[in-house]
PDB file of C-alpha atoms in Angstrom:
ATOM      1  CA  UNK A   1       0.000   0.000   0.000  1.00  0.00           C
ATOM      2  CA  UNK A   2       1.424   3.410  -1.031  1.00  0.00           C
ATOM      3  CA  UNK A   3       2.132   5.726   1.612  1.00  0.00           C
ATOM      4  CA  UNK A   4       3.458   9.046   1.797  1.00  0.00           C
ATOM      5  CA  UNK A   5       4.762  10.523   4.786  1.00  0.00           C
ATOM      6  CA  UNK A   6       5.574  14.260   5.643  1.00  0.00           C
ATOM      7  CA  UNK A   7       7.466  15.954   7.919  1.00  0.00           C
ATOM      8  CA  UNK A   8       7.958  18.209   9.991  1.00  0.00           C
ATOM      9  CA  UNK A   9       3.815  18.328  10.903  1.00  0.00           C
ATOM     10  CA  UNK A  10       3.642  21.356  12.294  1.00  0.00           C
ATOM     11  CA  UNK A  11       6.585  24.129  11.548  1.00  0.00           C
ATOM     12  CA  UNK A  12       6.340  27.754  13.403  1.00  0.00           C
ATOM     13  CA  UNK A  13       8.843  29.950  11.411  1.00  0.00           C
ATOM     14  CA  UNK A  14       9.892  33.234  12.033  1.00  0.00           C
ATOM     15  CA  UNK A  15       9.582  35.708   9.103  1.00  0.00           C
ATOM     16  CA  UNK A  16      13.041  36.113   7.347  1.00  0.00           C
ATOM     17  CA  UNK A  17      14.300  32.392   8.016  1.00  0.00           C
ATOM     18  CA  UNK A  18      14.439  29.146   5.623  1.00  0.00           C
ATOM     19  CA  UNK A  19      13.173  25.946   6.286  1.00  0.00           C
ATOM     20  CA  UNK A  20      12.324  22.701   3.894  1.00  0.00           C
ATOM     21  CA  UNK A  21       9.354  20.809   4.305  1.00  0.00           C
ATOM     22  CA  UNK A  22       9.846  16.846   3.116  1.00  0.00           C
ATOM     23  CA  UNK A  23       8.051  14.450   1.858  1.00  0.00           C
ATOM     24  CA  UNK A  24       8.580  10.617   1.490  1.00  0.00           C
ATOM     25  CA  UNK A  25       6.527   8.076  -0.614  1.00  0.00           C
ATOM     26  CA  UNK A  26       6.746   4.004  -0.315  1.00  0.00           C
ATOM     27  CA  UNK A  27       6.478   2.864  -3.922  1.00  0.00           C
ATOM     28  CA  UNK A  28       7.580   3.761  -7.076  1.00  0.00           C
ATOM     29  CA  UNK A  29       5.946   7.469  -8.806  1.00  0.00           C
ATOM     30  CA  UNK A  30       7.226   9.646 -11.143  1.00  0.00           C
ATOM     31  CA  UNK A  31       4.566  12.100 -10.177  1.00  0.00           C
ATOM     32  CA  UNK A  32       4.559  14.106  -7.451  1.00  0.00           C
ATOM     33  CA  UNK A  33       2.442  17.124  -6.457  1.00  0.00           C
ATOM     34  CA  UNK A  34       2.587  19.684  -4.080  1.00  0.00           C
ATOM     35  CA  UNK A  35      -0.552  22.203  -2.579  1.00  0.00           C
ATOM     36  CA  UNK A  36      -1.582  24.582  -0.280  1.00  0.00           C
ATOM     37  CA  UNK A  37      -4.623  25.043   1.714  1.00  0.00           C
ATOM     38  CA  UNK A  38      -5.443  27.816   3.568  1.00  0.00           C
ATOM     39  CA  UNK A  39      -8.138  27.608   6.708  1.00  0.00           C
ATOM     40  CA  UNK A  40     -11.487  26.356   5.820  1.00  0.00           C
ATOM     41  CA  UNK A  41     -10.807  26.586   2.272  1.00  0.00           C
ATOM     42  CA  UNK A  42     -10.054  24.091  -0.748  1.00  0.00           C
ATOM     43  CA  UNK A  43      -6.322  22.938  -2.239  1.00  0.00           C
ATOM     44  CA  UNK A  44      -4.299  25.640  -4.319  1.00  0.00           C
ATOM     45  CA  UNK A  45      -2.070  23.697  -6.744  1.00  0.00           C
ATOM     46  CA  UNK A  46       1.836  24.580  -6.513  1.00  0.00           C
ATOM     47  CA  UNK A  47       3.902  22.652  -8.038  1.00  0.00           C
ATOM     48  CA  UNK A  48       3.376  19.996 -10.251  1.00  0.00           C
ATOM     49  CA  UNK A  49       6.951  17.379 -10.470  1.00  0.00           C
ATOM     50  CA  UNK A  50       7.160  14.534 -13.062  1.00  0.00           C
ATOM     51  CA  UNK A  51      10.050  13.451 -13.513  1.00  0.00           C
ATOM     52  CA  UNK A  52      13.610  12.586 -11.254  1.00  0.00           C
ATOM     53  CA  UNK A  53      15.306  15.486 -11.038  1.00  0.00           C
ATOM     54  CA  UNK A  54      12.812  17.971 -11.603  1.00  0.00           C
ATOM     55  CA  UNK A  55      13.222  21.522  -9.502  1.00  0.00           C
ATOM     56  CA  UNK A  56      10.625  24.024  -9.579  1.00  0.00           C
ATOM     57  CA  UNK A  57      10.596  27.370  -8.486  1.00  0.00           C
ATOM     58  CA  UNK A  58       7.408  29.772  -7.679  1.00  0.00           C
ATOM     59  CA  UNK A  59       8.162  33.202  -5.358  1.00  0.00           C
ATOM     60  CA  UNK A  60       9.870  31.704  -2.182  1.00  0.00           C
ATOM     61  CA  UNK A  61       8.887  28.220  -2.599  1.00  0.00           C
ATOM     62  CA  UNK A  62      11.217  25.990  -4.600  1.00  0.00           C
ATOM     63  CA  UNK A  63      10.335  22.233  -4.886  1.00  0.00           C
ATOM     64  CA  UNK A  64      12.398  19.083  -6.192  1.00  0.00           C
ATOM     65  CA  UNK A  65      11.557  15.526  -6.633  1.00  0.00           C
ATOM     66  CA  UNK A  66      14.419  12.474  -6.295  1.00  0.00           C
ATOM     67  CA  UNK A  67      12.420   9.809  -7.615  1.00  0.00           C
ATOM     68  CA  UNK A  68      15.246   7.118  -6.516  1.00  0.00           C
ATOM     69  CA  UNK A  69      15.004   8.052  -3.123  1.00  0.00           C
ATOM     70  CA  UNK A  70      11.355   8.677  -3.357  1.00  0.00           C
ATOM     71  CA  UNK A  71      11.646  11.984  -1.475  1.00  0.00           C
ATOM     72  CA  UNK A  72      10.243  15.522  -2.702  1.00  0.00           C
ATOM     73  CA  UNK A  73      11.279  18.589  -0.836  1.00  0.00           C
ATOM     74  CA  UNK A  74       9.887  22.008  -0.182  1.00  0.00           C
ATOM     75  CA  UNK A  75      12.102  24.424   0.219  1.00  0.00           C
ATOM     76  CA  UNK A  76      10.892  27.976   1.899  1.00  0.00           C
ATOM     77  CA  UNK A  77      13.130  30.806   1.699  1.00  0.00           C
ATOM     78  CA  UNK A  78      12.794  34.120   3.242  1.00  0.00           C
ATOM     79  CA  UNK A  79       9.428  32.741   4.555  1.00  0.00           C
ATOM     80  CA  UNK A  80       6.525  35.608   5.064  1.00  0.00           C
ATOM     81  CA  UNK A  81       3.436  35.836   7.062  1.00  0.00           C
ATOM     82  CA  UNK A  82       1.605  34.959   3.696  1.00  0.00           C
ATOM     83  CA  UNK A  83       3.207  31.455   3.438  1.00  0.00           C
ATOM     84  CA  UNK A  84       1.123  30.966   6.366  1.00  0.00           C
ATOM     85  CA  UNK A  85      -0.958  27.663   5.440  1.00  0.00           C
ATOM     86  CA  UNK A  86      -0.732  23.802   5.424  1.00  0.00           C
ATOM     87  CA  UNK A  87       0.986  22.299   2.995  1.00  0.00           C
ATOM     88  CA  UNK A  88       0.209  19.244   1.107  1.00  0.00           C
ATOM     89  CA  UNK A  89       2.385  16.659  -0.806  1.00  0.00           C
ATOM     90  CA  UNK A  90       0.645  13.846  -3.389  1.00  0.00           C
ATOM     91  CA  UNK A  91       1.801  11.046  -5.265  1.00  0.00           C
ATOM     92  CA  UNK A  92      -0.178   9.799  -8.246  1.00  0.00           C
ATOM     93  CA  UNK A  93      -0.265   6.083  -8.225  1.00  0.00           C
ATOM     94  CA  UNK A  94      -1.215   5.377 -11.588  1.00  0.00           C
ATOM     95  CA  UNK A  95       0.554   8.030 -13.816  1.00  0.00           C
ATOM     96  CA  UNK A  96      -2.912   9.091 -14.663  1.00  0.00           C
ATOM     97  CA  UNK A  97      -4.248  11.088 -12.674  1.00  0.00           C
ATOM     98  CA  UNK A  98      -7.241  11.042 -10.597  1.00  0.00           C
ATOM     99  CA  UNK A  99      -6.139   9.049  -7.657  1.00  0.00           C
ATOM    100  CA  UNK A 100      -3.719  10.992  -5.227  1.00  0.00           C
ATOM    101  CA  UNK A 101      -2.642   9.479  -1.927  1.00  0.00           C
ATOM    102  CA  UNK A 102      -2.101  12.472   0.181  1.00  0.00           C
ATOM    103  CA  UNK A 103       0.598  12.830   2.729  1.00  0.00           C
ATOM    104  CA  UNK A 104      -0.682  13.911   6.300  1.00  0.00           C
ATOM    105  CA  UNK A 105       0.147  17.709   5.351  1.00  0.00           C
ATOM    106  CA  UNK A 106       2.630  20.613   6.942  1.00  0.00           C
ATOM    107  CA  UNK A 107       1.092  23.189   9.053  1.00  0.00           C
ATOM    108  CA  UNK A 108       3.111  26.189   8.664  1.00  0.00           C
ATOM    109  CA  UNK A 109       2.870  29.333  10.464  1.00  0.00           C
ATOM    110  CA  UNK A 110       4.924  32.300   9.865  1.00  0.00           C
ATOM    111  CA  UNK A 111       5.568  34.898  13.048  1.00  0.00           C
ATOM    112  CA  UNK A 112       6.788  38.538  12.286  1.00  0.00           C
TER     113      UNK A 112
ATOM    114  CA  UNK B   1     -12.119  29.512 -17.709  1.00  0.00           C
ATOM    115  CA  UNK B   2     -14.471  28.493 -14.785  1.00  0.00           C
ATOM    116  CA  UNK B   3     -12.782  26.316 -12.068  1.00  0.00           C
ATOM    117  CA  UNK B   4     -14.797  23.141 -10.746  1.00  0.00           C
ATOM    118  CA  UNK B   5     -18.079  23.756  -8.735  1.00  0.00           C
ATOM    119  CA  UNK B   6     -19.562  22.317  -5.822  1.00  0.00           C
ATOM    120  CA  UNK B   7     -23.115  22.344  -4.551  1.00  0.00           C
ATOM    121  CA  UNK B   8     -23.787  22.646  -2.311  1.00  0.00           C
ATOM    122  CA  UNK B   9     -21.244  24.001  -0.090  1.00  0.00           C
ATOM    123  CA  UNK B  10     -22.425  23.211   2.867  1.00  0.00           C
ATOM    124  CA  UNK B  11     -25.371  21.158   4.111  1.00  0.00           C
ATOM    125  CA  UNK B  12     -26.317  20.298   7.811  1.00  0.00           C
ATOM    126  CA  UNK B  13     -28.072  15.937   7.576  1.00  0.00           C
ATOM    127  CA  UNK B  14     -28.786  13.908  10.509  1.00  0.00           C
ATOM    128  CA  UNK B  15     -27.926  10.272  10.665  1.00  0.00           C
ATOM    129  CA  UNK B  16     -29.434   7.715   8.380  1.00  0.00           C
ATOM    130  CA  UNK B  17     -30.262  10.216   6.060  1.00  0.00           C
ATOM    131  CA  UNK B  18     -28.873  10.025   2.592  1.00  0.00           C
ATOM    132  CA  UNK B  19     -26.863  13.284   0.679  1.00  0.00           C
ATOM    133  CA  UNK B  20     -26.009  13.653  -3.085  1.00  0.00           C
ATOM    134  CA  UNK B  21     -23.304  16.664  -4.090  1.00  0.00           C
ATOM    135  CA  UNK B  22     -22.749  17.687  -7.245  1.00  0.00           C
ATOM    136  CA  UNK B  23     -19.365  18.364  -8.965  1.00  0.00           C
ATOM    137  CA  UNK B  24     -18.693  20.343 -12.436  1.00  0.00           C
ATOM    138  CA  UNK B  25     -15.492  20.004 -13.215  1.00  0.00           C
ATOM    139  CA  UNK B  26     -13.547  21.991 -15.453  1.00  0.00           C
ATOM    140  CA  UNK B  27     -14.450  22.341 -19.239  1.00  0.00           C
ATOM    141  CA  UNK B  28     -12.568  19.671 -20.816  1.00  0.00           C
ATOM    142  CA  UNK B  29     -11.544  17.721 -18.170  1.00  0.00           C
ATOM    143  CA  UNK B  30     -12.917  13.711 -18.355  1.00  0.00           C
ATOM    144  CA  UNK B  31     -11.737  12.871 -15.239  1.00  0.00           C
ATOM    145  CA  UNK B  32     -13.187  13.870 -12.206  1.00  0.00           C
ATOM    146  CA  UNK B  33     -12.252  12.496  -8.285  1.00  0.00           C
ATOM    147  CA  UNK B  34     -13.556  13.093  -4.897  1.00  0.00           C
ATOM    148  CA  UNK B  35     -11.749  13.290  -1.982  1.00  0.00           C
ATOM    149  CA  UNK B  36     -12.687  13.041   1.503  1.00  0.00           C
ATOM    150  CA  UNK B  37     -11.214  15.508   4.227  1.00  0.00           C
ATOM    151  CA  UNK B  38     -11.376  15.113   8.127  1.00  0.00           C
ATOM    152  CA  UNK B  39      -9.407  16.129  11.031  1.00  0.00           C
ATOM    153  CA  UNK B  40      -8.673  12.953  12.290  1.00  0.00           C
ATOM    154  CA  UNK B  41      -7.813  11.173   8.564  1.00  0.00           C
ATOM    155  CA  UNK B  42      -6.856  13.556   6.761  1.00  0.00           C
ATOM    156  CA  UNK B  43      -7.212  13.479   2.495  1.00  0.00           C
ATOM    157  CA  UNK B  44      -8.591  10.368   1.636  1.00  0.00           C
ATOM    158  CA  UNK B  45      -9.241   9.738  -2.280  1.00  0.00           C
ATOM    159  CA  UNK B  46     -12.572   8.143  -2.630  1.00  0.00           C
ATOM    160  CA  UNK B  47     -12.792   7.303  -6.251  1.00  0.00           C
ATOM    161  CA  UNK B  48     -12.173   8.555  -9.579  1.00  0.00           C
ATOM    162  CA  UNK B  49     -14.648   8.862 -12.576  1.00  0.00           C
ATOM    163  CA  UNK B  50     -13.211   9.288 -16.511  1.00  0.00           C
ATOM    164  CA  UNK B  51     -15.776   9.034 -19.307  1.00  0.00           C
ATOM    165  CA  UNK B  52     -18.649   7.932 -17.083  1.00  0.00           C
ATOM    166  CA  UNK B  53     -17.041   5.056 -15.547  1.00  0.00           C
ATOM    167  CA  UNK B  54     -15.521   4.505 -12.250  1.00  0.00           C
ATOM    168  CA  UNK B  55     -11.782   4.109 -13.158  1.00  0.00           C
ATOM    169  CA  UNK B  56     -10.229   4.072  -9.501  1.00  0.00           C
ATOM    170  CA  UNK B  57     -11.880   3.432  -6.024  1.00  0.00           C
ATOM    171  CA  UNK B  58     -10.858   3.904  -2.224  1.00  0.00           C
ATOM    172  CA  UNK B  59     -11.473   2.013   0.632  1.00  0.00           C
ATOM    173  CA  UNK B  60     -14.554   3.056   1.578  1.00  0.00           C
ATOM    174  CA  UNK B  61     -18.116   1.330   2.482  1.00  0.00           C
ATOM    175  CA  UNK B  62     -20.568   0.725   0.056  1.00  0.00           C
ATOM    176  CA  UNK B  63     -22.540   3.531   1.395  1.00  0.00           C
ATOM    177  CA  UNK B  64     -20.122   6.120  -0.554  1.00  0.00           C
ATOM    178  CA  UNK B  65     -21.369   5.925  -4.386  1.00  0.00           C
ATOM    179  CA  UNK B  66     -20.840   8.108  -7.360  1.00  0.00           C
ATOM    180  CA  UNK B  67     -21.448   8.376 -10.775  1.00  0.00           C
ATOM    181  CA  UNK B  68     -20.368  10.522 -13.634  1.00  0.00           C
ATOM    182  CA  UNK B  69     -22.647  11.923 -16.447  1.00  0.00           C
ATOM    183  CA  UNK B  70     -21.942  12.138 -20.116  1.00  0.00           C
ATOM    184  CA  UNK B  71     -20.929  15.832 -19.378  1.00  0.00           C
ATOM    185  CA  UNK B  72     -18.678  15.424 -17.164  1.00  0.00           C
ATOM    186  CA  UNK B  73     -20.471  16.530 -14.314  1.00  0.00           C
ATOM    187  CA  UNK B  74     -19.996  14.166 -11.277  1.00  0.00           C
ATOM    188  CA  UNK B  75     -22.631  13.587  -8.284  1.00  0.00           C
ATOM    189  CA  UNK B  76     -21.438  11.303  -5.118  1.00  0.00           C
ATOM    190  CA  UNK B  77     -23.709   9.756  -3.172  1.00  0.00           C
ATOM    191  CA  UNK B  78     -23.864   9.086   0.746  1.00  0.00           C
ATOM    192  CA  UNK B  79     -26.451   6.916   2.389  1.00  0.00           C
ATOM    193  CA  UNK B  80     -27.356   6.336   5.809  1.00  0.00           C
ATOM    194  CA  UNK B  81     -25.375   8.294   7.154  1.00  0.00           C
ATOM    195  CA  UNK B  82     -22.988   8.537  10.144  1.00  0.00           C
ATOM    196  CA  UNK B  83     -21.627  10.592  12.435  1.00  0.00           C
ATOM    197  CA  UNK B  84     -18.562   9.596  11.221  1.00  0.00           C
ATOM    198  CA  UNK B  85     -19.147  11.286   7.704  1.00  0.00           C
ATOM    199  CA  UNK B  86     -18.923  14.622   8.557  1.00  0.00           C
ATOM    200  CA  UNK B  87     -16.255  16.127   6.603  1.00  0.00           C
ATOM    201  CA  UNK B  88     -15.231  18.745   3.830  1.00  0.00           C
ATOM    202  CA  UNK B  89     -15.993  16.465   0.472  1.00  0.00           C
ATOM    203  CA  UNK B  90     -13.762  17.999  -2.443  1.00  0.00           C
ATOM    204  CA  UNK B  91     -13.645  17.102  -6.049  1.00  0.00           C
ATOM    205  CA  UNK B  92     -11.163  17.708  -8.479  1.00  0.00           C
ATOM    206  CA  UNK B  93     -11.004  17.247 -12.213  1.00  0.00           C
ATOM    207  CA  UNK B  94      -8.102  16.662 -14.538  1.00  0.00           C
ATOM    208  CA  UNK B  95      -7.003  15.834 -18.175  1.00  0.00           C
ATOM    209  CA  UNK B  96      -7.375  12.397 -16.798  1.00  0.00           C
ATOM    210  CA  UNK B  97      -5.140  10.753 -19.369  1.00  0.00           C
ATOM    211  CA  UNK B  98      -1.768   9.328 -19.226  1.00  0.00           C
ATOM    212  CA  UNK B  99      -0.519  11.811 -21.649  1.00  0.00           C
ATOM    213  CA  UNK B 100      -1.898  14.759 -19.124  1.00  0.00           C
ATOM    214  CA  UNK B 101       0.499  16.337 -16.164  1.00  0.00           C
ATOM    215  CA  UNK B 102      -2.593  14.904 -14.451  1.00  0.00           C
ATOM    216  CA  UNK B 103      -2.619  17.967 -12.150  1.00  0.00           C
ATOM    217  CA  UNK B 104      -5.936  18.302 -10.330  1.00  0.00           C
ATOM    218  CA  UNK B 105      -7.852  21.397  -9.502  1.00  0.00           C
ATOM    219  CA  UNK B 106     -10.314  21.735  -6.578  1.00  0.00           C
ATOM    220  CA  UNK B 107     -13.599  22.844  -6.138  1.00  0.00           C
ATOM    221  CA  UNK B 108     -14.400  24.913  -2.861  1.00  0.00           C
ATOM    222  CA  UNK B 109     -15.593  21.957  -1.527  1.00  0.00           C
ATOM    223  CA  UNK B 110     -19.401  20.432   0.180  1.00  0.00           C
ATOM    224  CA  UNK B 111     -19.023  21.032   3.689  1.00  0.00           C
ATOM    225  CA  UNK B 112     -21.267  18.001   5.345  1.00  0.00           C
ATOM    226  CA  UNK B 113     -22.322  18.042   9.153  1.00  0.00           C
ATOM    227  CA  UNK B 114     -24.664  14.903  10.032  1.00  0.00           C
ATOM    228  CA  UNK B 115     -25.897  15.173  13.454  1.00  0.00           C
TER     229      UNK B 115
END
C-alpha cells in the first residue's frame, strides 16, 4: 500500500528564516504534487513534479523531486506571514491522474 | 475559464439520512475524483470517474457511491449516514489521461455536518 509521509507536521517559522518541508513516498511514482490550503478553504495547486530530477521554483517556494530516493522537498526561503498555510504533498499512483494518496500535510505558520 | 463547482457548499443531515453533491469540473476535463477531508484522517481519495465510468476506487463502504454523467459533471452519493461522515468532500477534475500532467484542480468543496 502506497504511503506518503511528511514531515515536519507542524513548523512555526519566524519571518526572514528558511526551512524545507519533506516528503517521502513508499512505492515507485514519477509524479509528485505539491498544494496549499489555507483555513477552511479548498487545495491551491503549486507545483506539479514529473520526472527525477525535476526543480521548480514559484516566489519563495522551490520544490524538487528524487524519484530514486522517493523523497520531494519544499524548500521555503525568506518565509513571510503569507506562506502561512498547510501544505500538502501527493503522489499519483497510476501516472494518470485522478487518484492521489495524500501525505498527512505541513502546518506552517509564519511569526513577524 | 471556470474552475470546478460544488453544490452545495455546505449542508447540515442527521444520521441515516442520505446526501447527493454535485461536482462540475472543469471544461474539458474527463476525469473527475472526490476526496474526503477530516481532522482525524486527513485526504482520503474516494474514487475517480473518466468518461462515465468509475476508473479508480478507495477504501470506503458501500454507502459512498458516485457516478459521472456524459458531461462530465460528477454527483457522489452518501447513504445512511454517520456521524462519522462529517467532513469537507472535495472534487477535483483533470485531463485524466496518461498523456496529461494529471494535475488536479479543486472545487471549494461540500461542507457536510450529520448530526
Amino acid at each position: 500500500e502506497l504511503k506518503v509521509e511528511q514531515n515536519p507536521l507542524f513548523l512555526s517559522m519566524q519571518e526572514g528564516k528558511n526551512y524545507t518541508i519533506y516528503c517521502n513516498y513508499s512505492t515507485t511514482s514519477d509524479r509528485l504534487y505539491w498544494y496549499r490550503q489555507d483555513p477552511g478553504k479548498s487545495l491551491e495547486s503549486l507545483f506539479v513534479l514529473l520526472s527525477n530530477g525535476a526543480v521548480k521554483q514559484e516566489g519563495r517556494l522551490m520544490a524538487s523531486l528524487d524519484t530514486k530516493a522517493r523523497l520531494s522537498t519544499l524548500h521555503i526561503t525568506a518565509a513571510v506571514h503569507d506562506l502561512s498555510a498547510t501544505y500538502f504533498c501527493a503522489v499519483d499512483r497510476n501516472n494518470q491522474g485522478g487518484k492521489l494518496i495524500f501525505g498527512q500535510g505541513t502546518e506552517l505558520s509564519v511569526k513577524p | 475559464k471556470a474552475g470546478v463547482t460544488q453544490t452545495p457548499r455546505y449542508l447540515i443531515k442527521t444520521r441515516g439520512q442520505q446526501v447527493t453533491l454535485s461536482c462540475s469540473p472543469i471544461s474539458g476535463h474527463r476525469s473527475v475524483s472526490w476526496y474526503q477531508q477530516t481532522p482525524g484522517q486527513g485526504l482520503q481519495f474516494l474514487f475517480e470517474y473518466f468518461s462515465e465510468t468509475q476508473r479508480n476506487k478507495g477504501n470506503f463502504p458501500g454507502r459512498f457511491s458516485g457516478r459521472q454523467f456524459s458531461n462530465s459533471r460528477s454527483e457522489m452519493n452518501v447513504s445512511t449516514l454517520e456521524l462519522g461522515d462529517s467532513a469537507l468532500y472535495l472534487c477535483a477534475s483533470s485531463g485524466g489521461t496518461s498523456g496529461s500532467a494529471g494535475e488536479l484542480f479543486f472545487g471549494e468543496g461540500s461542507r457536510l455536518t450529520v448530526l
